[in-house]
Short mmCIF file of C-alpha atoms in Angstrom, two decimals:
data_model
loop_
_atom_site.label_atom_id
_atom_site.label_comp_id
_atom_site.label_asym_id
_atom_site.label_seq_id
_atom_site.Cartn_x
_atom_site.Cartn_y
_atom_site.Cartn_z
CA UNK A 1 11.18 24.66 -7.66
CA UNK A 2 11.18 27.48 -10.23
CA UNK A 3 12.76 30.01 -7.82
CA UNK A 4 15.35 27.43 -6.75
CA UNK A 5 16.04 26.67 -10.41
CA UNK A 6 16.51 30.32 -11.29
CA UNK A 7 18.98 30.91 -8.42
CA UNK A 8 20.90 27.82 -9.55
CA UNK A 9 21.67 29.56 -12.84
CA UNK A 10 23.74 32.26 -11.03
CA UNK A 11 27.35 31.12 -11.14
CA UNK A 12 28.41 31.87 -7.57
CA UNK A 13 25.19 30.25 -6.19
CA UNK A 14 25.17 27.20 -8.39
CA UNK A 15 27.11 24.71 -6.16
CA UNK A 16 26.22 25.91 -2.65
CA UNK A 17 22.76 25.54 -1.17
CA UNK A 18 23.73 27.62 1.87
CA UNK A 19 24.89 30.49 -0.29
CA UNK A 20 21.38 30.71 -1.78
CA UNK A 21 19.98 31.19 1.73
CA UNK A 22 22.62 33.72 2.57
CA UNK A 23 21.97 35.64 -0.64
CA UNK A 24 18.23 35.84 0.02
CA UNK A 25 18.78 36.81 3.65
CA UNK A 26 21.34 39.51 2.62
CA UNK A 27 18.97 41.10 0.15
CA UNK A 28 16.04 40.83 2.58
CA UNK A 29 18.02 42.57 5.36
CA UNK A 30 19.07 45.45 3.17
CA UNK A 31 15.66 46.10 1.60
CA UNK A 32 14.65 48.54 4.42
CA UNK A 33 17.94 50.44 4.06
CA UNK A 34 17.59 50.62 0.28
CA UNK A 35 13.99 51.87 0.75
CA UNK A 36 15.06 54.53 3.20
CA UNK A 37 17.69 55.83 0.80
CA UNK A 38 15.17 56.21 -1.96
CA UNK A 39 12.70 57.83 0.51
CA UNK A 40 15.32 60.42 1.55
CA UNK A 41 16.44 61.06 -2.00
CA UNK A 42 13.07 61.40 -3.68
CA UNK A 43 10.85 62.49 -0.81
CA UNK A 44 12.61 65.44 0.57
CA UNK A 45 9.49 67.70 0.67
CA UNK A 46 7.72 65.10 2.84
CA UNK A 47 10.63 64.09 4.97
CA UNK A 48 10.08 64.27 8.69
CA UNK A 49 11.34 62.10 11.53
CA UNK A 50 7.79 60.68 12.12
CA UNK A 51 7.27 59.86 8.37
CA UNK A 52 10.67 58.25 8.22
CA UNK A 53 9.90 55.94 11.16
CA UNK A 54 6.55 54.89 9.66
CA UNK A 55 8.19 54.32 6.36
CA UNK A 56 10.96 52.20 7.85
CA UNK A 57 8.45 50.09 9.84
CA UNK A 58 6.33 49.45 6.75
CA UNK A 59 9.31 48.65 4.61
CA UNK A 60 10.76 46.36 7.28
CA UNK A 61 7.55 44.37 7.65
CA UNK A 62 7.19 44.09 3.83
CA UNK A 63 10.80 43.02 3.40
CA UNK A 64 10.44 40.47 6.23
CA UNK A 65 7.36 38.97 4.63
CA UNK A 66 9.00 38.80 1.19
CA UNK A 67 12.12 37.24 2.69
CA UNK A 68 10.28 34.58 4.60
CA UNK A 69 8.09 33.72 1.56
CA UNK A 70 11.22 33.51 -0.63
CA UNK A 71 13.04 31.27 1.88
CA UNK A 72 9.97 29.01 1.87
CA UNK A 73 10.23 28.78 -1.89
CA UNK A 74 13.90 27.94 -1.45
CA UNK A 75 13.24 24.86 0.62
CA UNK A 76 11.00 23.27 -2.12
CA UNK A 77 13.74 20.74 -3.03
CA UNK A 78 13.77 19.42 0.52
CA UNK A 79 9.97 19.20 0.63
CA UNK A 80 10.05 17.41 -2.73
CA UNK A 81 12.62 14.89 -1.45
CA UNK A 82 10.62 14.24 1.67
CA UNK A 83 7.37 13.71 -0.12
CA UNK A 84 9.04 11.43 -2.71
CA UNK A 85 10.55 9.23 0.05
CA UNK A 86 7.26 9.06 1.94
CA UNK A 87 5.33 7.99 -1.17
CA UNK A 88 7.95 5.39 -2.03
CA UNK A 89 8.07 4.02 1.52
CA UNK A 90 4.28 3.80 2.01
CA UNK A 91 3.03 3.08 -1.57
CA UNK A 92 6.19 2.20 -3.50
CA UNK A 93 5.54 4.98 -5.98
CA UNK A 94 8.79 5.53 -7.90
CA UNK A 95 9.59 9.31 -7.98
CA UNK A 96 10.75 11.30 -10.97
CA UNK A 97 13.07 13.82 -9.31
CA UNK A 98 15.25 16.37 -10.98
CA UNK A 99 18.91 15.31 -10.99
CA UNK A 100 20.71 18.18 -12.78
CA UNK A 101 21.32 20.55 -9.85
CA UNK A 102 24.84 20.75 -8.48
CA UNK A 103 24.38 21.96 -4.86
CA UNK A 104 23.77 19.85 -1.80
CA UNK A 105 19.96 19.83 -2.29
CA UNK A 106 20.38 18.83 -5.91
CA UNK A 107 22.72 16.06 -4.92
CA UNK A 108 20.19 14.85 -2.32
CA UNK A 109 17.49 14.68 -5.06
CA UNK A 110 19.83 12.83 -7.38
CA UNK A 111 20.93 10.40 -4.68
CA UNK A 112 17.36 9.65 -3.69
CA UNK A 113 16.39 8.98 -7.34
CA UNK A 114 19.36 6.73 -7.83
CA UNK A 115 18.82 4.89 -4.59
CA UNK A 116 15.13 4.20 -5.36
CA UNK A 117 15.93 2.89 -8.86
CA UNK A 118 18.73 0.65 -7.42
CA UNK A 119 16.44 -0.64 -4.75
CA UNK A 120 13.81 -1.43 -7.38
CA UNK A 121 16.36 -3.37 -9.36
CA UNK A 122 17.43 -5.22 -6.22
CA UNK A 123 13.81 -6.14 -5.38
CA UNK A 124 13.23 -7.40 -8.91
CA UNK A 125 16.43 -9.45 -8.88
CA UNK A 126 15.59 -10.87 -5.51
CA UNK A 127 12.10 -11.86 -6.56
CA UNK A 128 13.42 -13.45 -9.70
CA UNK A 129 15.85 -15.49 -7.59
CA UNK A 130 13.14 -16.49 -5.13
CA UNK A 131 10.81 -17.57 -8.00
CA UNK A 132 13.67 -19.64 -9.50
CA UNK A 133 14.58 -21.30 -6.24
CA UNK A 134 10.91 -21.92 -5.35
CA UNK A 135 10.34 -23.48 -8.80
CA UNK A 136 13.33 -25.79 -8.34
CA UNK A 137 12.23 -26.76 -4.86
CA UNK A 138 8.77 -27.48 -6.09
CA UNK A 139 10.19 -29.70 -8.84
CA UNK A 140 12.27 -31.66 -6.28
CA UNK A 141 9.26 -32.04 -3.95
CA UNK A 142 7.03 -33.14 -6.91
CA UNK A 143 9.60 -35.75 -7.94
CA UNK A 144 9.84 -37.14 -4.43
CA UNK A 145 6.04 -37.23 -4.16
CA UNK A 146 5.84 -39.03 -7.52
CA UNK A 147 8.38 -41.61 -6.44
CA UNK A 148 6.57 -42.18 -3.14
CA UNK A 149 3.31 -42.73 -5.09
CA UNK A 150 5.09 -45.26 -7.35
CA UNK A 151 6.32 -47.17 -4.30
CA UNK A 152 2.82 -47.25 -2.83
CA UNK A 153 1.39 -48.55 -6.08
CA UNK A 154 3.93 -51.35 -6.24
CA UNK A 155 2.30 -52.68 -3.01
CA UNK A 156 5.46 -53.90 -1.43
CA UNK A 157 5.93 -54.71 2.31
CA UNK A 158 3.64 -53.01 4.80
CA UNK A 159 6.60 -51.13 6.37
CA UNK A 160 7.86 -49.76 3.03
CA UNK A 161 4.33 -48.72 2.04
CA UNK A 162 3.94 -46.88 5.39
CA UNK A 163 7.17 -45.02 4.89
CA UNK A 164 6.22 -44.11 1.32
CA UNK A 165 2.90 -42.79 2.56
CA UNK A 166 4.67 -40.60 5.11
CA UNK A 167 6.97 -39.27 2.38
CA UNK A 168 3.98 -38.56 0.14
CA UNK A 169 2.20 -36.59 2.87
CA UNK A 170 5.36 -34.68 3.76
CA UNK A 171 5.98 -33.77 0.07
CA UNK A 172 2.34 -32.72 -0.40
CA UNK A 173 2.72 -30.35 2.58
CA UNK A 174 6.02 -29.01 1.15
CA UNK A 175 4.36 -28.41 -2.28
CA UNK A 176 1.48 -26.52 -0.60
CA UNK A 177 3.92 -24.40 1.43
CA UNK A 178 6.07 -23.60 -1.59
CA UNK A 179 2.91 -22.70 -3.62
CA UNK A 180 1.74 -20.43 -0.82
CA UNK A 181 5.13 -18.74 -0.63
CA UNK A 182 5.18 -18.11 -4.41
CA UNK A 183 1.62 -16.79 -4.20
CA UNK A 184 2.56 -14.50 -1.34
CA UNK A 185 5.50 -12.94 -3.20
CA UNK A 186 3.55 -12.54 -6.44
CA UNK A 187 0.53 -10.97 -4.78
CA UNK A 188 2.53 -8.54 -2.65
CA UNK A 189 4.40 -7.39 -5.73
CA UNK A 190 1.14 -7.07 -7.65
CA UNK A 191 -0.44 -5.08 -4.86
CA UNK A 192 2.42 -2.54 -4.76
CA UNK A 193 2.25 -1.98 -8.51
CA UNK A 194 -1.46 -1.66 -8.91
CA UNK A 195 -2.84 1.89 -8.92
CA UNK A 196 -5.98 3.19 -7.33
CA UNK A 197 -8.58 4.48 -9.77
CA UNK A 198 -11.92 6.13 -9.15
CA UNK A 199 -14.39 3.68 -10.83
CA UNK A 200 -17.99 2.86 -10.69
CA UNK A 201 -18.42 -0.63 -9.29
CA UNK A 202 -21.63 -2.49 -10.35
CA UNK A 203 -22.42 -4.38 -7.15
CA UNK A 204 -24.97 -6.84 -8.55
CA UNK A 205 -22.67 -8.16 -11.18
CA UNK A 206 -19.78 -8.18 -8.67
CA UNK A 207 -21.68 -10.38 -6.27
CA UNK A 208 -22.99 -12.57 -9.13
CA UNK A 209 -19.38 -13.19 -10.20
CA UNK A 210 -18.33 -14.09 -6.68
CA UNK A 211 -21.30 -16.49 -6.36
CA UNK A 212 -20.48 -18.08 -9.67
CA UNK A 213 -16.84 -18.69 -8.62
CA UNK A 214 -18.02 -20.25 -5.36
CA UNK A 215 -20.84 -22.33 -6.88
CA UNK A 216 -19.08 -25.66 -6.81
CA UNK A 217 -18.02 -25.27 -3.15
CA UNK A 218 -21.50 -24.08 -2.20
CA UNK A 219 -23.05 -27.18 -3.72
CA UNK A 220 -20.47 -29.54 -2.16
CA UNK A 221 -21.52 -28.51 1.30
CA UNK A 222 -25.14 -27.69 0.39
CA UNK A 223 -24.74 -24.13 1.69
CA UNK A 224 -27.23 -21.37 0.70
CA UNK A 225 -25.71 -18.09 -0.45
CA UNK A 226 -27.93 -15.24 0.78
CA UNK A 227 -27.21 -11.80 -0.64
CA UNK A 228 -28.57 -8.52 0.51
CA UNK A 229 -27.30 -5.77 -1.89
CA UNK A 230 -29.26 -2.56 -1.50
CA UNK A 231 -27.07 -0.33 -3.75
CA UNK A 232 -26.82 -0.75 -7.46
CA UNK A 233 -23.39 0.74 -7.91
CA UNK A 234 -20.84 2.75 -5.95
CA UNK A 235 -17.87 4.84 -6.75
CA UNK A 236 -14.59 3.59 -5.15
CA UNK A 237 -10.86 4.17 -5.58
CA UNK A 238 -9.84 0.58 -6.07
CA UNK A 239 -8.53 -1.86 -8.54
CA UNK A 240 -11.57 -4.03 -9.45
CA UNK A 241 -9.57 -7.29 -9.91
CA UNK A 242 -7.93 -7.00 -6.44
CA UNK A 243 -11.25 -6.06 -4.83
CA UNK A 244 -12.89 -9.08 -6.35
CA UNK A 245 -10.04 -11.30 -5.21
CA UNK A 246 -10.47 -10.06 -1.63
CA UNK A 247 -14.21 -10.75 -1.56
CA UNK A 248 -13.80 -14.20 -3.16
CA UNK A 249 -11.11 -15.02 -0.56
CA UNK A 250 -13.30 -13.94 2.33
CA UNK A 251 -16.35 -15.78 1.03
CA UNK A 252 -14.16 -18.91 0.42
CA UNK A 253 -12.90 -18.55 3.97
CA UNK A 254 -16.43 -18.45 5.31
CA UNK A 255 -17.38 -21.51 3.15
CA UNK A 256 -14.31 -23.45 4.42
CA UNK A 257 -15.37 -23.06 8.09
CA UNK A 258 -19.14 -23.40 7.60
CA UNK A 259 -21.01 -26.51 8.50
CA UNK A 260 -22.92 -28.50 5.85
CA UNK A 261 -26.54 -27.49 5.15
CA UNK A 262 -26.06 -24.02 6.61
CA UNK A 263 -25.99 -20.61 4.94
CA UNK A 264 -23.79 -17.57 4.32
CA UNK A 265 -25.02 -14.00 4.33
CA UNK A 266 -23.39 -11.47 2.00
CA UNK A 267 -24.56 -7.85 2.52
CA UNK A 268 -23.44 -4.53 0.98
CA UNK A 269 -24.58 -1.22 2.36
CA UNK A 270 -23.40 2.34 3.01
CA UNK A 271 -22.69 3.84 6.46
CA UNK A 272 -20.87 7.07 7.40
CA UNK A 273 -19.83 7.66 3.83
CA UNK A 274 -18.14 4.27 3.60
CA UNK A 275 -19.21 1.19 1.63
CA UNK A 276 -19.49 -1.85 3.85
CA UNK A 277 -19.08 -5.47 2.66
CA UNK A 278 -20.30 -7.91 5.31
CA UNK A 279 -19.81 -11.67 5.06
CA UNK A 280 -21.41 -13.72 7.84
CA UNK A 281 -21.23 -17.45 8.38
CA UNK A 282 -22.58 -19.87 10.96
CA UNK A 283 -19.60 -22.17 11.22
CA UNK A 284 -16.89 -23.00 13.70
CA UNK A 285 -15.99 -19.34 14.51
CA UNK A 286 -12.90 -18.42 16.47
CA UNK A 287 -11.69 -17.32 19.90
CA UNK A 288 -12.39 -13.49 20.09
CA UNK A 289 -9.13 -13.03 21.93
CA UNK A 290 -7.18 -14.37 18.94
CA UNK A 291 -8.70 -12.10 16.21
CA UNK A 292 -5.52 -10.29 15.40
CA UNK A 293 -3.73 -13.54 14.64
CA UNK A 294 -6.15 -14.26 11.80
CA UNK A 295 -4.59 -11.56 9.63
CA UNK A 296 -0.97 -12.49 10.28
CA UNK A 297 1.33 -13.92 7.67
CA UNK A 298 1.62 -17.72 7.83
CA UNK A 299 -0.39 -17.70 11.01
CA UNK A 300 -0.03 -20.63 13.28
CA UNK A 301 -3.79 -20.40 13.94
CA UNK A 302 -4.70 -21.70 10.48
CA UNK A 303 -7.06 -24.69 10.82
CA UNK A 304 -8.64 -27.38 8.66
CA UNK A 305 -12.04 -26.59 7.26
CA UNK A 306 -15.17 -28.45 8.36
CA UNK A 307 -14.67 -30.84 5.34
CA UNK A 308 -10.94 -31.19 5.92
CA UNK A 309 -9.96 -28.24 3.66
CA UNK A 310 -6.42 -27.01 4.11
CA UNK A 311 -5.43 -23.41 4.77
CA UNK A 312 -2.34 -21.63 3.38
CA UNK A 313 -2.17 -19.20 6.23
CA UNK A 314 -1.79 -16.19 3.99
CA UNK A 315 -5.27 -15.55 2.47
CA UNK A 316 -6.47 -13.13 5.16
CA UNK A 317 -3.03 -11.48 5.43
CA UNK A 318 -3.16 -10.66 1.67
CA UNK A 319 -6.76 -9.46 2.01
CA UNK A 320 -5.74 -7.02 4.78
CA UNK A 321 -2.76 -5.78 2.68
CA UNK A 322 -5.01 -5.16 -0.31
CA UNK A 323 -7.81 -3.46 1.61
CA UNK A 324 -5.35 -1.15 3.40
CA UNK A 325 -3.89 -0.15 0.00
CA UNK A 326 -7.33 1.24 -0.82
CA UNK A 327 -7.44 3.11 2.48
CA UNK A 328 -9.90 0.61 3.80
CA UNK A 329 -10.31 -1.57 6.88
CA UNK A 330 -10.99 -5.28 7.38
CA UNK A 331 -12.19 -6.73 10.67
CA UNK A 332 -13.61 -9.95 12.03
CA UNK A 333 -15.84 -10.76 14.99
CA UNK A 334 -17.03 -14.00 16.56
CA UNK A 335 -18.84 -14.96 19.72
CA UNK A 336 -16.60 -17.96 20.08
CA UNK A 337 -15.96 -21.47 18.83
CA UNK A 338 -18.95 -22.94 16.93
CA UNK A 339 -20.69 -19.59 16.97
CA UNK A 340 -19.86 -18.41 13.42
CA UNK A 341 -17.97 -15.39 12.29
CA UNK A 342 -18.61 -12.01 10.55
CA UNK A 343 -16.03 -10.37 8.34
CA UNK A 344 -16.43 -6.69 7.49
CA UNK A 345 -14.62 -4.76 4.75
CA UNK A 346 -15.05 -0.98 4.87
CA UNK A 347 -13.97 1.26 1.95
CA UNK A 348 -14.34 5.06 1.59
CA UNK A 349 -17.19 6.07 -0.81
CA UNK A 350 -16.75 8.78 -3.40
CA UNK A 351 -20.41 9.25 -4.43
#
């Protein structure tokens, strides 16, 4: 950008990007001629037709190389704009582009910067509106559920009680759906704003934290949590809170679909310069042909757990989104219904 910036200080080049190219090309084309003039004027004693040809060839090649290199420097604003858009589109990284140049490339940079900022404001306003509407809808549903509960407690006629119970079930489902929707928006926004940092992750304490969070659910189903952690710590480019949330979610998913008095296996190991987190259960499993649907948003394939636990239909979708932010992969395999499932999370190692 330095060369482009210097050319932009020249008055007749300031407002036209094309003029900058033409100026560089003009100078580059005339370098061999200028060189030949100097060769003739100051090299008379060595001047021959053969030496002149060699000199012109050398100067032409040199001038061509310099011109091409200079033109490459001149397209830096376009490269900068392209990289900025790509980073924003893929990772929602807000660029800090120069906005003071007056030619077409400068206007492109300024417009991109302005458009990104306006888009961020629009996203924030939209999310605020969605949160507000979701909060109001949740309040309406909660009020309806409370009224239905009061009607049931009054123990009126059997028909009225039955209708009230249907309303209560319906309002409970609506509250769960609104809660899932709010969680989805909040988590997606959090994921886009979190940055990746190279950190040392203590695996023993990480697994211990996950086991502690799942302790009540493990006891309720009498499920044994078997861990196999070979490594002490690993270096990963992650956000530790989001990584913990993913692992807790996957373990919770395994618990939900495990039968009572069974066990879950949690293993962490390294393979092909990647850290592998493997969670295996022996529960109800799934149809191997429907594996891609597990990671879809609000999937229609969400099922009740073995103890009647409800599923929001967004947990694994959010896990996939977070893992992919860390340049990782998440996959699931099952031999079929009632044959358990294995979820694998793979992240690049930086040891």
